[in-house]
PDB file of C-alpha atoms in Angstrom:
ATOM      1  CA  MET V   1      29.810  -0.294   0.657  1.00 42.00           C
ATOM      2  CA  SER V   2      29.088   3.035  -1.187  1.00 46.00           C
ATOM      3  CA  VAL V   3      25.669   4.308  -0.322  1.00 47.00           C
ATOM      4  CA  LEU V   4      24.355   4.627  -4.056  1.00 47.00           C
ATOM      5  CA  PRO V   5      23.901   0.830  -4.547  1.00 57.00           C
ATOM      6  CA  THR V   6      21.745   1.185  -1.183  1.00 66.00           C
ATOM      7  CA  ARG V   7      20.090   3.996  -2.005  1.00 65.00           C
ATOM      8  CA  ALA V   8      19.333   2.584  -5.277  1.00 71.00           C
ATOM      9  CA  ARG V   9      18.102  -1.021  -4.109  1.00 79.00           C
ATOM     10  CA  SER V  10      15.555   0.607  -1.839  1.00 79.00           C
ATOM     11  CA  SER V  11      14.447   2.640  -4.268  1.00 77.00           C
ATOM     12  CA  ALA V  12      13.703  -0.155  -6.552  1.00 84.00           C
ATOM     13  CA  ALA V  13      12.385  -2.114  -4.276  1.00 87.00           C
ATOM     14  CA  LEU V  14       9.773   1.175  -3.502  1.00 86.00           C
ATOM     15  CA  VAL V  15       8.968   1.341  -7.067  1.00 84.00           C
ATOM     16  CA  LEU V  16       8.478  -2.234  -7.483  1.00 90.00           C
ATOM     17  CA  ALA V  17       6.236  -2.594  -4.535  1.00 89.00           C
ATOM     18  CA  GLY V  18       3.869   0.625  -5.767  1.00 85.00           C
ATOM     19  CA  VAL V  19       3.600  -0.875  -9.567  1.00 87.00           C
ATOM     20  CA  LEU V  20       2.755  -4.290  -8.158  1.00 90.00           C
ATOM     21  CA  TRP V  21       0.067  -2.768  -5.618  1.00 86.00           C
ATOM     22  CA  GLY V  22      -0.937  -0.704  -8.787  1.00 82.00           C
ATOM     23  CA  THR V  23      -2.438  -4.604  -9.960  1.00 86.00           C
ATOM     24  CA  GLY V  24      -4.011  -4.976  -6.519  1.00 84.00           C
ATOM     25  CA  GLY V  25      -6.734  -3.026  -7.332  1.00 77.00           C
ATOM     26  CA  LEU V  26      -7.802  -4.530 -10.551  1.00 81.00           C
ATOM     27  CA  ALA V  27      -7.440  -8.200  -8.723  1.00 88.00           C
ATOM     28  CA  GLY V  28      -9.096  -7.486  -6.095  1.00 85.00           C
ATOM     29  CA  SER V  29     -12.127  -6.302  -8.318  1.00 82.00           C
ATOM     30  CA  LEU V  30     -12.013  -8.859 -10.587  1.00 89.00           C
ATOM     31  CA  LEU V  31     -11.900 -11.103  -7.487  1.00 91.00           C
ATOM     32  CA  GLY V  32     -15.319  -9.368  -5.926  1.00 88.00           C
ATOM     33  CA  ARG V  33     -17.212  -9.870  -9.455  1.00 88.00           C
ATOM     34  CA  LEU V  34     -16.265 -13.403 -10.445  1.00 93.00           C
ATOM     35  CA  ALA V  35     -17.121 -14.970  -6.529  1.00 92.00           C
ATOM     36  CA  GLY V  36     -19.525 -12.064  -5.770  1.00 91.00           C
ATOM     37  CA  LEU V  37     -17.690 -11.178  -2.633  1.00 90.00           C
ATOM     38  CA  HIS V  38     -18.052  -8.169  -0.732  1.00 88.00           C
ATOM     39  CA  PRO V  39     -14.752  -5.625  -0.591  1.00 84.00           C
ATOM     40  CA  LEU V  40     -14.017  -6.259   3.034  1.00 88.00           C
ATOM     41  CA  ALA V  41     -14.205 -10.110   2.061  1.00 92.00           C
ATOM     42  CA  VAL V  42     -11.500  -9.765  -0.816  1.00 90.00           C
ATOM     43  CA  ALA V  43      -9.487  -7.103   2.033  1.00 90.00           C
ATOM     44  CA  ASP V  44      -9.764  -9.981   4.308  1.00 94.00           C
ATOM     45  CA  TYR V  45      -9.138 -13.176   1.314  1.00 94.00           C
ATOM     46  CA  ARG V  46      -5.846 -10.776   0.349  1.00 93.00           C
ATOM     47  CA  LEU V  47      -4.358 -10.963   3.984  1.00 95.00           C
ATOM     48  CA  LEU V  48      -5.378 -14.618   4.077  1.00 95.00           C
ATOM     49  CA  VAL V  49      -4.145 -15.648   1.385  1.00 96.00           C
ATOM     50  CA  GLY V  50      -1.016 -13.430   0.897  1.00 94.00           C
ATOM     51  CA  GLY V  51       0.268 -14.100   4.450  1.00 94.00           C
ATOM     52  CA  GLY V  52      -0.154 -17.903   3.916  1.00 94.00           C
ATOM     53  CA  VAL V  53       1.974 -17.768   1.214  1.00 93.00           C
ATOM     54  CA  ALA V  54       4.412 -15.464   2.446  1.00 92.00           C
ATOM     55  CA  THR V  55       4.684 -17.501   5.645  1.00 92.00           C
ATOM     56  CA  LEU V  56       5.398 -21.173   3.391  1.00 91.00           C
ATOM     57  CA  PHE V  57       7.679 -19.381   1.110  1.00 89.00           C
ATOM     58  CA  VAL V  58       9.549 -18.596   5.368  1.00 89.00           C
ATOM     59  CA  VAL V  59       8.921 -22.093   6.636  1.00 86.00           C
ATOM     60  CA  LEU V  60      10.629 -23.778   2.871  1.00 86.00           C
ATOM     61  CA  LYS V  61      13.365 -21.274   3.305  1.00 81.00           C
ATOM     62  CA  GLY V  62      13.992 -22.125   6.677  1.00 74.00           C
ATOM     63  CA  GLY V  63      13.065 -19.428   8.509  1.00 69.00           C
ATOM     64  CA  ALA V  64      12.350 -19.162  12.053  1.00 67.00           C
ATOM     65  CA  LEU V  65       9.200 -18.569  13.624  1.00 72.00           C
ATOM     66  CA  PRO V  66       9.531 -15.243  15.817  1.00 76.00           C
ATOM     67  CA  ARG V  67      10.711 -16.228  19.234  1.00 78.00           C
ATOM     68  CA  THR V  68      11.216 -13.027  21.370  1.00 84.00           C
ATOM     69  CA  ALA V  69       8.724 -10.934  22.963  1.00 86.00           C
ATOM     70  CA  GLU V  70       9.499  -7.948  21.142  1.00 90.00           C
ATOM     71  CA  ALA V  71       9.426  -9.615  17.839  1.00 88.00           C
ATOM     72  CA  ALA V  72       5.786 -11.071  18.432  1.00 89.00           C
ATOM     73  CA  LYS V  73       5.010  -7.566  19.997  1.00 91.00           C
ATOM     74  CA  ARG V  74       5.599  -6.246  16.443  1.00 92.00           C
ATOM     75  CA  LEU V  75       4.381  -8.553  14.388  1.00 92.00           C
ATOM     76  CA  LEU V  76       0.773  -8.387  16.926  1.00 93.00           C
ATOM     77  CA  ALA V  77       0.767  -3.899  15.947  1.00 94.00           C
ATOM     78  CA  VAL V  78       1.339  -5.003  12.024  1.00 94.00           C
ATOM     79  CA  GLY V  79      -1.582  -7.554  12.130  1.00 94.00           C
ATOM     80  CA  GLY V  80      -3.622  -4.537  13.774  1.00 94.00           C
ATOM     81  CA  LEU V  81      -2.097  -1.818  11.466  1.00 94.00           C
ATOM     82  CA  PHE V  82      -2.908  -4.154   8.385  1.00 93.00           C
ATOM     83  CA  ALA V  83      -6.535  -4.502   9.365  1.00 92.00           C
ATOM     84  CA  LEU V  84      -6.657  -0.984  10.730  1.00 92.00           C
ATOM     85  CA  PHE V  85      -5.894   0.238   6.872  1.00 89.00           C
ATOM     86  CA  GLN V  86      -7.909  -2.137   5.108  1.00 85.00           C
ATOM     87  CA  ALA V  87     -10.819  -1.904   6.426  1.00 86.00           C
ATOM     88  CA  SER V  88     -10.694   1.539   6.710  1.00 87.00           C
ATOM     89  CA  TYR V  89      -9.864   1.928   2.946  1.00 83.00           C
ATOM     90  CA  PHE V  90     -12.966  -0.300   1.963  1.00 80.00           C
ATOM     91  CA  ALA V  91     -15.336   1.661   4.496  1.00 81.00           C
ATOM     92  CA  ALA V  92     -14.621   5.052   2.527  1.00 80.00           C
ATOM     93  CA  VAL V  93     -14.990   3.315  -0.690  1.00 74.00           C
ATOM     94  CA  ALA V  94     -18.304   2.494   0.280  1.00 73.00           C
ATOM     95  CA  PHE V  95     -19.327   5.434   2.218  1.00 78.00           C
ATOM     96  CA  SER V  96     -17.713   7.598  -0.908  1.00 70.00           C
ATOM     97  CA  SER V  97     -15.971   6.547  -4.465  1.00 65.00           C
ATOM     98  CA  VAL V  98     -12.917   4.773  -5.203  1.00 66.00           C
ATOM     99  CA  SER V  99     -11.127   7.691  -6.674  1.00 64.00           C
ATOM    100  CA  ILE V 100     -11.825   9.899  -3.499  1.00 68.00           C
ATOM    101  CA  ALA V 101     -10.896   7.141  -1.189  1.00 72.00           C
ATOM    102  CA  THR V 102      -7.575   6.494  -3.045  1.00 72.00           C
ATOM    103  CA  MET V 103      -6.397  10.140  -3.483  1.00 71.00           C
ATOM    104  CA  THR V 104      -7.433  11.320   0.147  1.00 74.00           C
ATOM    105  CA  THR V 105      -6.157   8.042   1.813  1.00 78.00           C
ATOM    106  CA  ILE V 106      -2.214   7.966  -0.485  1.00 76.00           C
ATOM    107  CA  GLY V 107      -2.236  11.704  -0.634  1.00 73.00           C
ATOM    108  CA  ALA V 108      -2.537  12.514   3.370  1.00 76.00           C
ATOM    109  CA  ALA V 109      -0.442   9.477   4.352  1.00 79.00           C
ATOM    110  CA  PRO V 110       3.057  10.979   3.320  1.00 78.00           C
ATOM    111  CA  VAL V 111       1.714  14.161   4.554  1.00 76.00           C
ATOM    112  CA  VAL V 112       1.003  12.071   8.171  1.00 78.00           C
ATOM    113  CA  VAL V 113       4.221  10.390   8.149  1.00 78.00           C
ATOM    114  CA  THR V 114       5.847  13.823   7.646  1.00 74.00           C
ATOM    115  CA  LEU V 115       3.913  15.659  10.204  1.00 72.00           C
ATOM    116  CA  ALA V 116       5.261  12.506  12.675  1.00 73.00           C
ATOM    117  CA  GLY V 117       8.427  13.278  11.815  1.00 63.00           C
ATOM    118  CA  ARG V 118      10.516  14.666  14.478  1.00 58.00           C
ATOM    119  CA  ARG V 119      12.563  17.462  12.066  1.00 61.00           C
ATOM    120  CA  LYS V 120      11.422  19.653   9.977  1.00 64.00           C
ATOM    121  CA  PRO V 121      11.022  18.254   6.246  1.00 61.00           C
ATOM    122  CA  GLY V 122      14.024  19.538   3.913  1.00 66.00           C
ATOM    123  CA  ARG V 123      12.627  22.263   1.182  1.00 69.00           C
ATOM    124  CA  TRP V 124      12.709  19.354  -1.294  1.00 63.00           C
ATOM    125  CA  THR V 125      10.412  16.686   0.651  1.00 66.00           C
ATOM    126  CA  VAL V 126       8.207  19.620   0.566  1.00 73.00           C
ATOM    127  CA  VAL V 127       8.276  20.204  -3.499  1.00 71.00           C
ATOM    128  CA  SER V 128       8.019  16.185  -3.258  1.00 68.00           C
ATOM    129  CA  LEU V 129       4.722  16.312  -1.202  1.00 69.00           C
ATOM    130  CA  ALA V 130       3.151  19.345  -2.963  1.00 75.00           C
ATOM    131  CA  GLY V 131       3.510  18.099  -6.142  1.00 74.00           C
ATOM    132  CA  THR V 132       1.842  14.142  -5.038  1.00 69.00           C
ATOM    133  CA  ILE V 133      -0.622  15.908  -3.845  1.00 72.00           C
ATOM    134  CA  ALA V 134      -1.841  18.001  -6.973  1.00 76.00           C
ATOM    135  CA  GLY V 135      -0.428  15.368  -9.585  1.00 70.00           C
ATOM    136  CA  LEU V 136      -3.125  12.824  -7.355  1.00 67.00           C
ATOM    137  CA  VAL V 137      -5.815  15.657  -7.223  1.00 70.00           C
ATOM    138  CA  LEU V 138      -5.338  15.903 -10.951  1.00 71.00           C
ATOM    139  CA  LEU V 139      -5.263  11.900 -11.730  1.00 62.00           C
ATOM    140  CA  ARG V 140      -8.000  10.935  -9.648  1.00 60.00           C
ATOM    141  CA  TRP V 141     -10.259  13.480  -8.619  1.00 57.00           C
ATOM    142  CA  SER V 142     -14.173  13.909 -11.208  1.00 54.00           C
ATOM    143  CA  PRO V 143     -16.156  16.701 -11.149  1.00 53.00           C
ATOM    144  CA  ASP V 144     -19.023  14.386 -11.361  1.00 52.00           C
ATOM    145  CA  GLU V 145     -17.441  13.142  -7.676  1.00 51.00           C
ATOM    146  CA  PRO V 146     -19.675  14.215  -4.525  1.00 53.00           C
ATOM    147  CA  ALA V 147     -17.223  16.455  -2.401  1.00 49.00           C
ATOM    148  CA  HIS V 148     -19.486  16.152   0.804  1.00 45.00           C
ATOM    149  CA  LEU V 149     -19.143  12.793   2.141  1.00 59.00           C
ATOM    150  CA  ALA V 150     -17.723  13.518   5.263  1.00 65.00           C
ATOM    151  CA  GLY V 151     -17.968   9.589   6.041  1.00 69.00           C
ATOM    152  CA  GLY V 152     -15.886   8.529   3.437  1.00 74.00           C
ATOM    153  CA  LEU V 153     -13.227  11.180   3.880  1.00 77.00           C
ATOM    154  CA  GLY V 154     -12.934  10.160   7.530  1.00 83.00           C
ATOM    155  CA  PHE V 155     -12.335   7.173   7.199  1.00 86.00           C
ATOM    156  CA  ALA V 156      -9.814   7.567   4.142  1.00 83.00           C
ATOM    157  CA  LEU V 157      -8.196   9.603   6.456  1.00 84.00           C
ATOM    158  CA  LEU V 158      -7.982   7.429   8.976  1.00 90.00           C
ATOM    159  CA  ALA V 159      -6.836   4.938   6.752  1.00 88.00           C
ATOM    160  CA  ALA V 160      -4.131   6.878   5.215  1.00 86.00           C
ATOM    161  CA  ALA V 161      -3.252   7.221   9.389  1.00 90.00           C
ATOM    162  CA  GLY V 162      -2.703   3.617   9.358  1.00 91.00           C
ATOM    163  CA  PHE V 163      -0.744   3.241   6.719  1.00 89.00           C
ATOM    164  CA  ALA V 164       1.332   6.314   8.174  1.00 87.00           C
ATOM    165  CA  ALA V 165       1.842   4.649  10.946  1.00 91.00           C
ATOM    166  CA  LEU V 166       2.726   0.806   9.561  1.00 90.00           C
ATOM    167  CA  THR V 167       5.735   3.190   7.834  1.00 87.00           C
ATOM    168  CA  LEU V 168       7.266   4.458  10.441  1.00 87.00           C
ATOM    169  CA  LEU V 169       6.707   1.182  12.825  1.00 90.00           C
ATOM    170  CA  THR V 170       8.276  -0.809   9.886  1.00 86.00           C
ATOM    171  CA  ALA V 171      10.959   1.886   9.255  1.00 81.00           C
ATOM    172  CA  LYS V 172      12.930   0.609  12.373  1.00 84.00           C
ATOM    173  CA  PRO V 173      14.170  -3.029  12.389  1.00 81.00           C
ATOM    174  CA  VAL V 174      13.773  -5.614  14.976  1.00 86.00           C
ATOM    175  CA  GLU V 175      16.612  -7.920  15.612  1.00 81.00           C
ATOM    176  CA  GLY V 176      15.807 -11.447  14.400  1.00 76.00           C
ATOM    177  CA  LEU V 177      12.762 -10.271  12.252  1.00 84.00           C
ATOM    178  CA  GLU V 178      12.969  -9.898   8.500  1.00 85.00           C
ATOM    179  CA  PRO V 179      10.774  -8.177   6.340  1.00 84.00           C
ATOM    180  CA  LEU V 180       9.336 -11.346   4.346  1.00 86.00           C
ATOM    181  CA  SER V 181       8.540 -12.505   8.170  1.00 89.00           C
ATOM    182  CA  THR V 182       7.175  -9.483   8.755  1.00 90.00           C
ATOM    183  CA  THR V 183       4.736  -9.339   5.889  1.00 89.00           C
ATOM    184  CA  ALA V 184       4.294 -12.826   6.333  1.00 91.00           C
ATOM    185  CA  PHE V 185       3.203 -13.205  10.092  1.00 92.00           C
ATOM    186  CA  GLY V 186       1.760  -9.321  10.131  1.00 93.00           C
ATOM    187  CA  CYS V 187      -0.634 -10.516   7.142  1.00 94.00           C
ATOM    188  CA  LEU V 188      -1.694 -13.496   8.672  1.00 93.00           C
ATOM    189  CA  ALA V 189      -2.581 -11.638  11.680  1.00 94.00           C
ATOM    190  CA  GLY V 190      -4.280  -8.899  10.470  1.00 94.00           C
ATOM    191  CA  GLY V 191      -6.071 -11.728   8.256  1.00 94.00           C
ATOM    192  CA  VAL V 192      -7.434 -13.243  11.383  1.00 95.00           C
ATOM    193  CA  LEU V 193      -8.217  -9.930  12.960  1.00 93.00           C
ATOM    194  CA  LEU V 194     -10.033  -8.543  10.160  1.00 93.00           C
ATOM    195  CA  THR V 195     -12.397 -12.032   9.841  1.00 94.00           C
ATOM    196  CA  PRO V 196     -14.781 -11.242  12.328  1.00 92.00           C
ATOM    197  CA  VAL V 197     -15.750  -7.667  10.249  1.00 88.00           C
ATOM    198  CA  ALA V 198     -15.516  -9.381   6.870  1.00 90.00           C
ATOM    199  CA  SER V 199     -17.655 -12.301   7.417  1.00 90.00           C
ATOM    200  CA  TRP V 200     -20.981 -10.528   7.850  1.00 87.00           C
ATOM    201  CA  SER V 201     -20.985  -9.985   4.634  1.00 82.00           C
ATOM    202  CA  GLY V 202     -20.537 -13.424   3.381  1.00 88.00           C
ATOM    203  CA  MET V 203     -16.702 -15.060   2.660  1.00 90.00           C
ATOM    204  CA  ALA V 204     -17.913 -17.840   0.828  1.00 89.00           C
ATOM    205  CA  LEU V 205     -15.354 -18.329  -2.306  1.00 91.00           C
ATOM    206  CA  PRO V 206     -16.523 -20.100  -5.277  1.00 91.00           C
ATOM    207  CA  LEU V 207     -14.322 -23.334  -6.033  1.00 90.00           C
ATOM    208  CA  HIS V 208     -13.584 -22.562  -9.723  1.00 93.00           C
ATOM    209  CA  ALA V 209      -9.962 -22.070 -11.308  1.00 94.00           C
ATOM    210  CA  ASP V 210     -10.834 -18.503 -12.064  1.00 94.00           C
ATOM    211  CA  VAL V 211     -11.657 -17.433  -8.969  1.00 95.00           C
ATOM    212  CA  LEU V 212      -8.835 -19.654  -6.915  1.00 95.00           C
ATOM    213  CA  ALA V 213      -6.498 -18.057  -9.442  1.00 96.00           C
ATOM    214  CA  VAL V 214      -7.327 -14.588  -9.192  1.00 95.00           C
ATOM    215  CA  ALA V 215      -7.231 -14.978  -5.143  1.00 95.00           C
ATOM    216  CA  CYS V 216      -4.062 -16.773  -5.561  1.00 96.00           C
ATOM    217  CA  TYR V 217      -2.958 -13.077  -7.900  1.00 96.00           C
ATOM    218  CA  LEU V 218      -4.208 -10.701  -5.217  1.00 94.00           C
ATOM    219  CA  GLY V 219      -2.446 -12.329  -2.723  1.00 94.00           C
ATOM    220  CA  THR V 220       0.900 -13.332  -3.687  1.00 95.00           C
ATOM    221  CA  VAL V 221       2.024 -10.519  -6.419  1.00 95.00           C
ATOM    222  CA  PRO V 222       0.142  -7.119  -5.081  1.00 91.00           C
ATOM    223  CA  THR V 223       0.490  -8.198  -1.555  1.00 92.00           C
ATOM    224  CA  ALA V 224       3.037 -10.904  -0.103  1.00 93.00           C
ATOM    225  CA  LEU V 225       5.653  -9.904  -3.074  1.00 93.00           C
ATOM    226  CA  ALA V 226       4.539  -5.937  -2.730  1.00 92.00           C
ATOM    227  CA  TYR V 227       4.523  -5.829   0.526  1.00 90.00           C
ATOM    228  CA  ALA V 228       7.772  -7.951   1.187  1.00 90.00           C
ATOM    229  CA  ALA V 229       9.747  -5.123  -0.884  1.00 90.00           C
ATOM    230  CA  TYR V 230       7.946  -2.119   0.367  1.00 88.00           C
ATOM    231  CA  LEU V 231       9.472  -3.578   4.030  1.00 87.00           C
ATOM    232  CA  ARG V 232      12.767  -4.628   2.305  1.00 86.00           C
ATOM    233  CA  GLY V 233      12.522  -0.596   1.075  1.00 85.00           C
ATOM    234  CA  LEU V 234      12.437   1.222   4.119  1.00 82.00           C
ATOM    235  CA  THR V 235      15.101  -0.266   5.826  1.00 79.00           C
ATOM    236  CA  THR V 236      17.214   1.985   4.112  1.00 76.00           C
ATOM    237  CA  ALA V 237      14.761   4.850   2.686  1.00 72.00           C
ATOM    238  CA  HIS V 238      13.594   7.549   4.486  1.00 68.00           C
ATOM    239  CA  PRO V 239       9.816   6.399   5.803  1.00 71.00           C
ATOM    240  CA  VAL V 240       8.629  10.051   3.724  1.00 69.00           C
ATOM    241  CA  LEU V 241       9.847   7.962   0.320  1.00 70.00           C
ATOM    242  CA  GLY V 242       7.987   5.007   1.314  1.00 70.00           C
ATOM    243  CA  ALA V 243       4.567   6.632   1.922  1.00 72.00           C
ATOM    244  CA  LEU V 244       5.423   8.742  -1.329  1.00 71.00           C
ATOM    245  CA  SER V 245       6.122   5.339  -3.139  1.00 75.00           C
ATOM    246  CA  ALA V 246       2.891   4.366  -2.786  1.00 73.00           C
ATOM    247  CA  VAL V 247       1.302   7.078  -5.099  1.00 72.00           C
ATOM    248  CA  LEU V 248       2.773   4.856  -7.891  1.00 75.00           C
ATOM    249  CA  GLU V 249      -0.420   2.462  -6.913  1.00 73.00           C
ATOM    250  CA  PRO V 250      -3.330   4.614  -8.525  1.00 71.00           C
ATOM    251  CA  LEU V 251      -0.775   5.921 -11.362  1.00 72.00           C
ATOM    252  CA  THR V 252      -0.071   2.060 -11.954  1.00 76.00           C
ATOM    253  CA  ALA V 253      -3.697   1.654 -12.141  1.00 71.00           C
ATOM    254  CA  ALA V 254      -5.125   4.170 -13.703  1.00 70.00           C
ATOM    255  CA  VAL V 255      -2.698   3.655 -17.130  1.00 74.00           C
ATOM    256  CA  LEU V 256      -3.208  -0.413 -16.682  1.00 74.00           C
ATOM    257  CA  SER V 257      -7.089   0.274 -17.280  1.00 68.00           C
ATOM    258  CA  ALA V 258      -6.290   3.149 -20.268  1.00 70.00           C
ATOM    259  CA  LEU V 259      -4.363  -0.052 -21.658  1.00 73.00           C
ATOM    260  CA  LEU V 260      -6.540  -3.403 -20.645  1.00 69.00           C
ATOM    261  CA  PHE V 261      -9.683  -2.139 -20.514  1.00 64.00           C
ATOM    262  CA  GLY V 262     -10.146   0.588 -23.358  1.00 66.00           C
ATOM    263  CA  GLU V 263     -10.833   3.499 -19.991  1.00 62.00           C
ATOM    264  CA  ARG V 264      -9.595   6.448 -21.680  1.00 67.00           C
ATOM    265  CA  LEU V 265      -7.736   8.957 -19.615  1.00 61.00           C
ATOM    266  CA  SER V 266      -8.581  13.092 -19.542  1.00 70.00           C
ATOM    267  CA  ALA V 267      -6.041  15.239 -20.980  1.00 75.00           C
ATOM    268  CA  THR V 268      -6.269  16.534 -16.853  1.00 74.00           C
ATOM    269  CA  ALA V 269      -5.416  13.263 -15.775  1.00 69.00           C
ATOM    270  CA  TRP V 270      -2.199  12.226 -17.662  1.00 69.00           C
ATOM    271  CA  CYS V 271      -1.005  15.917 -16.885  1.00 77.00           C
ATOM    272  CA  GLY V 272      -1.668  14.135 -13.471  1.00 71.00           C
ATOM    273  CA  ALA V 273       0.587  11.704 -14.309  1.00 70.00           C
ATOM    274  CA  ALA V 274       3.296  13.941 -15.235  1.00 76.00           C
ATOM    275  CA  VAL V 275       2.973  15.540 -12.291  1.00 74.00           C
ATOM    276  CA  LEU V 276       3.297  12.747  -9.925  1.00 69.00           C
ATOM    277  CA  VAL V 277       6.338  11.539 -11.945  1.00 71.00           C
ATOM    278  CA  ALA V 278       8.022  14.213 -11.876  1.00 76.00           C
ATOM    279  CA  ALA V 279       7.477  14.471  -8.045  1.00 71.00           C
ATOM    280  CA  LEU V 280       8.505  11.236  -7.089  1.00 66.00           C
ATOM    281  CA  ALA V 281      11.631  11.610  -9.315  1.00 69.00           C
ATOM    282  CA  VAL V 282      12.251  15.038  -7.082  1.00 67.00           C
ATOM    283  CA  GLY V 283      11.404  11.925  -3.715  1.00 60.00           C
ATOM    284  CA  TYR V 284      13.962   9.716  -5.161  1.00 59.00           C
ATOM    285  CA  TRP V 285      16.768  12.005  -6.151  1.00 62.00           C
ATOM    286  CA  ARG V 286      16.684  14.371  -3.303  1.00 56.00           C
ATOM    287  CA  PRO V 287      15.893  12.162  -0.891  1.00 55.00           C
ATOM    288  CA  GLU V 288      15.556  12.900   3.187  1.00 55.00           C
ATOM    289  CA  PRO V 289      18.770  11.664   5.830  1.00 53.00           C
ATOM    290  CA  ARG V 290      17.325   9.204   8.193  1.00 49.00           C
TER     291      ARG V 290
END
């Protein structure tokens, strides 16, 4: 099998994950409004429902439960990182804003992955990283947002570290543990770990058709399917490229908000979107060797 088809498949999986994540913010916000849930409760339902749906699919496929100690340790670590990432991100939102939290988390994650690597990054990786950060600033930054909220920035950096650690950890496969199984049991573990933190805000979910439909979508598409695609892509792609793919989340969310809700994007934001696309194209076209 040639390298190009493998690279193309991994790149397509990472792009799919980033785009699907972009619909998760809108779905999570809608679920919070419809059910009156705190963002932490929304994050917990996202992990629990996503893990449940993915686990059901694994069982229906005839997949086996993880049986080795190494697989169990990996799933516990993945679950802890899922819980850390989600809790830190929504804490950052609470202390600052969605724009600052998203920009800092998604922008810092590929930098952390690069710095954690054993080798010096290539020049094209540096170009892609610089373009990504510049594009995020142009796309998400608003001069009306207070820039002195250290607590929000601190939690966003913690979320970035959690996502970077998840990327680096899952890039190393464990025998007998496929990406879908990792997503399924990892999300379930993360949801269970996050429940004590989220329950203080109330997790009562109204049993209405629209609420349940949004909850199922949030757990299935931008969580179970997206993370399964992301982990699948990481099996052959470099972790830095995987982290860079996450910037498709705010880009997709911004475009969908403009198309579906009539939110006007400024000329600066559109320039940021163009810079992001160019930076990602560089990352996909000239990827780091594994």
